[in-house]
Amino acid sequence: MKANRVTELFGIQYPVIAGGMVWCSGWRLAAAVSNAGGLGLLGAGSMHPETLIEHIDKMNAATDKPWGINIPLMYPEIERLIEIIIEKGVKIVFTSAGSPKKYTARFHEAGIKVAHVVSSSKFAKKCEEAGVDAVVAEGFEAGGHNGREETTTMALIPQVREAISLPLIAAGGIGSGKAMLAAMALGAEGVQIGTLFAVSEESSASDAFKQLCVGLGEDGTMLALKKISPTRLIKNELYTKIAEAENRGAEADELRELLGRAASKRGIFEGDIENGELEIGQIASAIKAVKPISQIMHDLIADFEATKARIAQL
């Protein structure tokens, strides 16, 4: 695979970024992806500041390859997280769930490269105006929190490509080398992968969650919680209660009460597969086994190269 703007920007072998997923993307997962030639990201959204410090230190011990941190900008202790990131000399930050305008210059002053996650070409343009180094365009297929536009990855990527000149990373529903090649055919220069890595051996998600994910059918997830923040969830007892409430017009406060405290931790990390909030992407139905990151990355790149060779003969 040839180098491109994404691999050169981050100093990585393959243009593959691991999503910084809450309760999944700890130091083991992030280090494994970086050591396999991609870019691992710590998911700071589910870490207290002290926990993030611990994971940064463990990352530095586990890999000498490039890696970064994903920060949801709506995080309650965002200022403390930023202080830690700068103090610890982290070199790459992916931001999401908010405007990058407020913090990008501050990161750049500290020598940190910044990518921001968007769900529309409108917000991609705002990212370019804010001075970010790369944009992640995430489609409706993705797990966890989604954009309100509900635009699929196949529809989103070419429109974002036309709207901006920055390096573009595709996300949402990418779980194979074939999908990676398709995203690049549409104008992406790299991919961000969540679900495929969330069910890996190194993911910090519970075994119960991983086994549920690899057994899902194509209808196993739905987008819900649109009055709070659109979120793709596995259908379970909690989802059924949420869907029933939404169908009768429940407001945001009632939906928050149904979720309860630490709903995603309860489901993903602790393994309460009936009453927890279980976030995963649509592509989970194509994943049939829990594998180590080294094998996942090998298979991903091999599939990409084989598909590219097959397409060249058409």
CSV table of C-alpha atoms in Angstrom, one decimal:
chain,number,residue,atom,x,y,z
A,1,MET,CA,0.0,0.0,0.0
A,2,LYS,CA,1.4,3.4,-1.0
A,3,ALA,CA,1.9,6.3,1.3
A,4,ASN,CA,-0.6,9.1,1.1
A,5,ARG,CA,-1.5,12.3,3.0
A,6,VAL,CA,-3.1,10.4,5.9
A,7,THR,CA,-0.1,8.1,6.5
A,8,GLU,CA,2.3,11.0,6.1
A,9,LEU,CA,0.4,13.2,8.5
A,10,PHE,CA,0.4,10.7,11.3
A,11,GLY,CA,3.6,8.8,10.5
A,12,ILE,CA,1.9,5.4,10.1
A,13,GLN,CA,2.3,2.5,7.7
A,14,TYR,CA,-1.4,2.0,6.8
A,15,PRO,CA,-4.1,4.6,6.6
A,16,VAL,CA,-6.2,2.9,9.3
A,17,ILE,CA,-7.3,4.7,12.5
A,18,ALA,CA,-8.9,2.9,15.4
A,19,GLY,CA,-12.0,4.7,16.7
A,20,GLY,CA,-11.6,6.1,20.2
A,21,MET,CA,-14.5,4.2,21.5
A,22,VAL,CA,-15.9,4.6,25.1
A,23,TRP,CA,-15.3,1.5,27.2
A,24,CYS,CA,-13.4,-0.3,24.4
A,25,SER,CA,-10.4,1.8,23.4
A,26,GLY,CA,-8.0,1.4,26.3
A,27,TRP,CA,-4.2,1.2,26.0
A,28,ARG,CA,-4.2,-2.5,25.0
A,29,LEU,CA,-6.4,-1.9,21.9
A,30,ALA,CA,-4.8,1.4,20.9
A,31,ALA,CA,-1.2,0.0,21.3
A,32,ALA,CA,-2.1,-3.2,19.3
A,33,VAL,CA,-3.4,-1.1,16.4
A,34,SER,CA,-0.4,1.2,16.4
A,35,ASN,CA,2.0,-1.8,16.6
A,36,ALA,CA,0.2,-3.4,13.6
A,37,GLY,CA,0.8,-0.3,11.5
A,38,GLY,CA,-2.3,1.8,12.0
A,39,LEU,CA,-3.0,4.6,14.4
A,40,GLY,CA,-4.4,3.6,17.8
A,41,LEU,CA,-6.6,6.1,19.7
A,42,LEU,CA,-7.3,6.1,23.4
A,43,GLY,CA,-11.0,6.7,24.1
A,44,ALA,CA,-10.9,9.5,26.7
A,45,GLY,CA,-14.7,9.9,26.7
A,46,SER,CA,-15.0,7.1,29.3
A,47,MET,CA,-12.0,8.0,31.4
A,48,HIS,CA,-11.6,10.1,34.5
A,49,PRO,CA,-8.5,12.3,34.2
A,50,GLU,CA,-6.5,10.0,36.5
A,51,THR,CA,-7.4,7.0,34.4
A,52,LEU,CA,-6.3,8.8,31.2
A,53,ILE,CA,-2.9,9.5,32.8
A,54,GLU,CA,-2.6,5.8,33.6
A,55,HIS,CA,-3.5,4.8,30.0
A,56,ILE,CA,-1.1,7.4,28.5
A,57,ASP,CA,1.8,6.0,30.6
A,58,LYS,CA,0.9,2.4,29.6
A,59,MET,CA,0.7,3.4,25.9
A,60,ASN,CA,4.2,4.9,26.1
A,61,ALA,CA,5.5,1.6,27.6
A,62,ALA,CA,3.6,-0.6,25.1
A,63,THR,CA,4.5,1.1,21.8
A,64,ASP,CA,7.0,3.4,20.1
A,65,LYS,CA,4.7,3.9,17.2
A,66,PRO,CA,2.5,7.0,16.7
A,67,TRP,CA,-0.8,7.0,18.6
A,68,GLY,CA,-3.4,9.6,19.8
A,69,ILE,CA,-6.4,10.3,21.9
A,70,ASN,CA,-10.0,10.9,21.0
A,71,ILE,CA,-11.8,13.6,23.1
A,72,PRO,CA,-15.5,14.3,22.9
A,73,LEU,CA,-15.6,18.1,23.3
A,74,MET,CA,-18.7,17.9,25.5
A,75,TYR,CA,-16.7,16.0,28.1
A,76,PRO,CA,-17.4,17.6,31.6
A,77,GLU,CA,-13.7,17.9,32.5
A,78,ILE,CA,-12.5,18.9,29.0
A,79,GLU,CA,-10.1,21.5,30.3
A,80,ARG,CA,-8.3,19.1,32.6
A,81,LEU,CA,-8.1,16.5,29.8
A,82,ILE,CA,-6.5,19.1,27.5
A,83,GLU,CA,-4.0,20.0,30.3
A,84,ILE,CA,-3.0,16.4,30.7
A,85,ILE,CA,-2.6,15.8,27.0
A,86,ILE,CA,-0.3,18.8,26.6
A,87,GLU,CA,1.7,18.0,29.8
A,88,LYS,CA,2.1,14.4,28.7
A,89,GLY,CA,3.4,15.4,25.2
A,90,VAL,CA,0.7,13.6,23.2
A,91,LYS,CA,1.1,14.3,19.5
A,92,ILE,CA,-2.2,13.5,17.9
A,93,VAL,CA,-5.8,14.4,19.0
A,94,PHE,CA,-9.1,13.4,17.4
A,95,THR,CA,-12.0,15.6,18.6
A,96,SER,CA,-15.7,14.9,18.3
A,97,ALA,CA,-19.1,16.0,19.6
A,98,GLY,CA,-18.6,19.7,19.3
A,99,SER,CA,-16.9,22.5,17.4
A,100,PRO,CA,-13.2,22.3,16.9
A,101,LYS,CA,-12.8,26.0,16.6
A,102,LYS,CA,-12.3,26.6,20.4
A,103,TYR,CA,-9.4,24.2,20.9
A,104,THR,CA,-7.6,23.6,17.6
A,105,ALA,CA,-5.2,26.6,17.9
A,106,ARG,CA,-4.3,25.6,21.4
A,107,PHE,CA,-3.4,22.1,20.4
A,108,HIS,CA,-1.4,23.4,17.4
A,109,GLU,CA,0.5,25.7,19.8
A,110,ALA,CA,1.5,22.6,21.7
A,111,GLY,CA,2.7,20.8,18.5
A,112,ILE,CA,-0.4,18.5,18.4
A,113,LYS,CA,-2.0,17.4,15.1
A,114,VAL,CA,-5.8,17.6,15.1
A,115,ALA,CA,-8.5,15.7,13.3
A,116,HIS,CA,-12.2,16.3,13.9
A,117,VAL,CA,-15.2,14.0,13.3
A,118,VAL,CA,-18.2,15.3,11.3
A,119,SER,CA,-21.4,14.0,9.8
A,120,SER,CA,-21.9,16.5,7.0
A,121,SER,CA,-20.1,18.5,4.4
A,122,LYS,CA,-21.3,21.7,6.1
A,123,PHE,CA,-19.5,20.8,9.3
A,124,ALA,CA,-16.5,19.6,7.3
A,125,LYS,CA,-16.1,23.1,5.9
A,126,LYS,CA,-16.2,24.6,9.4
A,127,CYS,CA,-13.4,22.2,10.4
A,128,GLU,CA,-11.3,23.5,7.5
A,129,GLU,CA,-12.0,27.1,8.6
A,130,ALA,CA,-11.0,26.1,12.1
A,131,GLY,CA,-7.6,24.9,10.9
A,132,VAL,CA,-7.8,21.2,11.7
A,133,ASP,CA,-5.2,18.9,10.0
A,134,ALA,CA,-7.7,16.2,8.8
A,135,VAL,CA,-11.4,15.5,8.8
A,136,VAL,CA,-13.2,12.2,9.7
A,137,ALA,CA,-16.5,12.0,7.9
A,138,GLU,CA,-18.7,9.4,9.7
A,139,GLY,CA,-21.8,7.9,8.1
A,140,PHE,CA,-25.1,6.8,9.6
A,141,GLU,CA,-23.9,3.1,9.8
A,142,ALA,CA,-21.6,3.9,12.6
A,143,GLY,CA,-22.1,2.7,16.2
A,144,GLY,CA,-22.5,5.0,19.2
A,145,HIS,CA,-23.3,8.7,18.7
A,146,ASN,CA,-24.3,9.6,15.1
A,147,GLY,CA,-25.0,12.8,13.2
A,148,ARG,CA,-28.6,14.0,13.0
A,149,GLU,CA,-28.4,14.0,9.2
A,150,GLU,CA,-28.6,10.2,8.9
A,151,THR,CA,-26.4,10.3,5.8
A,152,THR,CA,-24.8,7.0,4.8
A,153,THR,CA,-21.0,6.7,4.4
A,154,MET,CA,-21.4,6.1,0.6
A,155,ALA,CA,-23.4,9.3,0.2
A,156,LEU,CA,-21.4,11.4,2.6
A,157,ILE,CA,-17.8,10.8,1.6
A,158,PRO,CA,-17.9,12.1,-2.0
A,159,GLN,CA,-19.8,15.2,-0.9
A,160,VAL,CA,-17.3,16.0,1.9
A,161,ARG,CA,-14.5,15.3,-0.6
A,162,GLU,CA,-15.9,18.0,-2.9
A,163,ALA,CA,-16.3,20.4,0.0
A,164,ILE,CA,-12.8,20.4,1.5
A,165,SER,CA,-9.2,20.1,0.5
A,166,LEU,CA,-7.9,18.5,3.7
A,167,PRO,CA,-6.9,14.9,4.2
A,168,LEU,CA,-10.2,12.9,4.5
A,169,ILE,CA,-10.8,9.8,6.6
A,170,ALA,CA,-14.0,7.8,6.1
A,171,ALA,CA,-15.9,6.2,9.0
A,172,GLY,CA,-19.1,4.2,9.5
A,173,GLY,CA,-19.7,0.7,8.3
A,174,ILE,CA,-16.1,-0.1,7.4
A,175,GLY,CA,-15.2,-3.6,8.5
A,176,SER,CA,-13.3,-5.1,5.5
A,177,GLY,CA,-10.6,-4.3,3.0
A,178,LYS,CA,-13.4,-4.1,0.4
A,179,ALA,CA,-15.1,-1.3,2.3
A,180,MET,CA,-11.8,0.4,2.8
A,181,LEU,CA,-11.2,0.4,-1.0
A,182,ALA,CA,-14.7,1.6,-1.7
A,183,ALA,CA,-14.2,4.6,0.7
A,184,MET,CA,-11.0,5.5,-1.1
A,185,ALA,CA,-12.7,5.2,-4.5
A,186,LEU,CA,-15.2,7.8,-3.2
A,187,GLY,CA,-12.4,10.2,-2.2
A,188,ALA,CA,-11.2,9.2,1.3
A,189,GLU,CA,-7.5,8.8,2.0
A,190,GLY,CA,-7.9,6.7,5.1
A,191,VAL,CA,-10.5,4.9,7.2
A,192,GLN,CA,-11.5,5.0,10.9
A,193,ILE,CA,-12.7,1.7,12.1
A,194,GLY,CA,-14.7,1.2,15.3
A,195,THR,CA,-16.9,-1.9,15.4
A,196,LEU,CA,-14.3,-4.3,14.0
A,197,PHE,CA,-11.8,-3.3,16.7
A,198,ALA,CA,-14.4,-3.0,19.4
A,199,VAL,CA,-14.9,-6.8,19.3
A,200,SER,CA,-11.2,-7.7,19.2
A,201,GLU,CA,-9.4,-9.6,21.9
A,202,GLU,CA,-7.6,-6.4,23.0
A,203,SER,CA,-10.8,-4.3,23.4
A,204,SER,CA,-11.7,-3.5,27.0
A,205,ALA,CA,-15.3,-4.3,26.4
A,206,SER,CA,-16.8,-7.2,28.3
A,207,ASP,CA,-16.7,-10.7,26.8
A,208,ALA,CA,-20.5,-10.8,27.1
A,209,PHE,CA,-20.8,-7.7,24.9
A,210,LYS,CA,-18.3,-9.0,22.3
A,211,GLN,CA,-20.1,-12.4,22.0
A,212,LEU,CA,-23.4,-10.7,21.6
A,213,CYS,CA,-22.0,-8.5,18.8
A,214,VAL,CA,-20.6,-11.3,16.8
A,215,GLY,CA,-24.0,-13.1,16.9
A,216,LEU,CA,-26.0,-10.1,15.6
A,217,GLY,CA,-28.1,-10.3,12.5
A,218,GLU,CA,-28.5,-7.5,10.0
A,219,ASP,CA,-31.5,-6.1,11.9
A,220,GLY,CA,-29.7,-6.2,15.2
A,221,THR,CA,-29.1,-2.5,15.7
A,222,MET,CA,-31.2,0.6,15.4
A,223,LEU,CA,-30.7,4.4,15.7
A,224,ALA,CA,-32.4,5.7,18.8
A,225,LEU,CA,-32.4,8.6,21.3
A,226,LYS,CA,-32.8,11.2,18.6
A,227,LYS,CA,-34.2,13.7,21.2
A,228,ILE,CA,-30.9,13.5,23.2
A,229,SER,CA,-28.2,12.5,20.8
A,230,PRO,CA,-28.8,10.0,17.9
A,231,THR,CA,-27.2,6.7,19.0
A,232,ARG,CA,-27.0,3.3,17.3
A,233,LEU,CA,-27.9,0.6,19.8
A,234,ILE,CA,-28.2,-3.1,19.9
A,235,LYS,CA,-31.8,-4.2,20.4
A,236,ASN,CA,-32.2,-5.4,24.0
A,237,GLU,CA,-34.7,-4.9,26.8
A,238,LEU,CA,-33.4,-1.3,27.4
A,239,TYR,CA,-33.7,-0.5,23.7
A,240,THR,CA,-37.3,-1.9,23.6
A,241,LYS,CA,-38.2,0.4,26.5
A,242,ILE,CA,-36.6,3.4,24.7
A,243,ALA,CA,-38.3,2.6,21.4
A,244,GLU,CA,-41.7,2.3,23.1
A,245,ALA,CA,-41.2,5.6,24.9
A,246,GLU,CA,-40.1,7.4,21.7
A,247,ASN,CA,-43.0,6.0,19.7
A,248,ARG,CA,-45.5,7.6,22.2
A,249,GLY,CA,-43.6,10.9,22.0
A,250,ALA,CA,-41.5,10.8,25.2
A,251,GLU,CA,-39.4,13.9,25.8
A,252,ALA,CA,-35.6,14.0,26.4
A,253,ASP,CA,-35.9,14.0,30.2
A,254,GLU,CA,-37.9,10.8,30.3
A,255,LEU,CA,-35.5,9.1,27.9
A,256,ARG,CA,-32.5,10.1,30.2
A,257,GLU,CA,-34.4,8.6,33.1
A,258,LEU,CA,-34.9,5.4,31.2
A,259,LEU,CA,-31.2,5.2,30.5
A,260,GLY,CA,-30.2,5.8,34.0
A,261,ARG,CA,-26.6,6.5,35.1
A,262,ALA,CA,-23.6,5.1,33.4
A,263,ALA,CA,-25.8,3.2,30.9
A,264,SER,CA,-23.0,2.5,28.3
A,265,LYS,CA,-20.6,1.4,31.0
A,266,ARG,CA,-23.2,-0.9,32.4
A,267,GLY,CA,-23.7,-2.5,29.0
A,268,ILE,CA,-20.4,-2.4,27.2
A,269,PHE,CA,-17.9,-2.6,30.0
A,270,GLU,CA,-19.8,-4.5,32.7
A,271,GLY,CA,-21.6,-6.8,30.4
A,272,ASP,CA,-25.3,-6.2,31.3
A,273,ILE,CA,-26.6,-7.1,27.9
A,274,GLU,CA,-30.2,-6.7,28.7
A,275,ASN,CA,-30.4,-3.5,30.7
A,276,GLY,CA,-27.2,-1.7,29.5
A,277,GLU,CA,-26.8,0.8,26.6
A,278,LEU,CA,-25.1,-1.3,23.9
A,279,GLU,CA,-23.5,0.8,21.2
A,280,ILE,CA,-22.2,-0.9,18.0
A,281,GLY,CA,-22.2,-0.3,14.3
A,282,GLN,CA,-24.3,-2.0,11.6
A,283,ILE,CA,-21.3,-3.9,10.3
A,284,ALA,CA,-21.3,-6.0,13.5
A,285,SER,CA,-23.5,-8.5,11.7
A,286,ALA,CA,-20.6,-9.3,9.3
A,287,ILE,CA,-18.2,-10.1,12.1
A,288,LYS,CA,-18.3,-13.7,13.2
A,289,ALA,CA,-15.5,-14.1,15.7
A,290,VAL,CA,-13.4,-12.3,18.3
A,291,LYS,CA,-9.8,-12.1,17.0
A,292,PRO,CA,-6.6,-10.4,18.0
A,293,ILE,CA,-5.8,-7.0,16.4
A,294,SER,CA,-2.7,-8.4,14.6
A,295,GLN,CA,-4.9,-10.9,12.7
A,296,ILE,CA,-7.6,-8.3,12.0
A,297,MET,CA,-5.1,-5.8,10.6
A,298,HIS,CA,-3.4,-8.5,8.5
A,299,ASP,CA,-6.7,-9.7,7.1
A,300,LEU,CA,-7.9,-6.1,6.4
A,301,ILE,CA,-4.9,-5.1,4.4
A,302,ALA,CA,-4.8,-8.5,2.5
A,303,ASP,CA,-8.4,-8.1,1.6
A,304,PHE,CA,-7.8,-4.5,0.5
A,305,GLU,CA,-4.9,-5.5,-1.8
A,306,ALA,CA,-6.8,-8.5,-3.2
A,307,THR,CA,-9.8,-6.5,-4.0
A,308,LYS,CA,-7.8,-3.7,-5.6
A,309,ALA,CA,-6.1,-6.3,-7.9
A,310,ARG,CA,-9.5,-7.8,-8.8
A,311,ILE,CA,-11.0,-4.4,-9.6
A,312,ALA,CA,-8.1,-3.5,-11.8
A,313,GLN,CA,-9.0,-6.5,-14.1
A,314,LEU,CA,-12.6,-5.4,-14.6
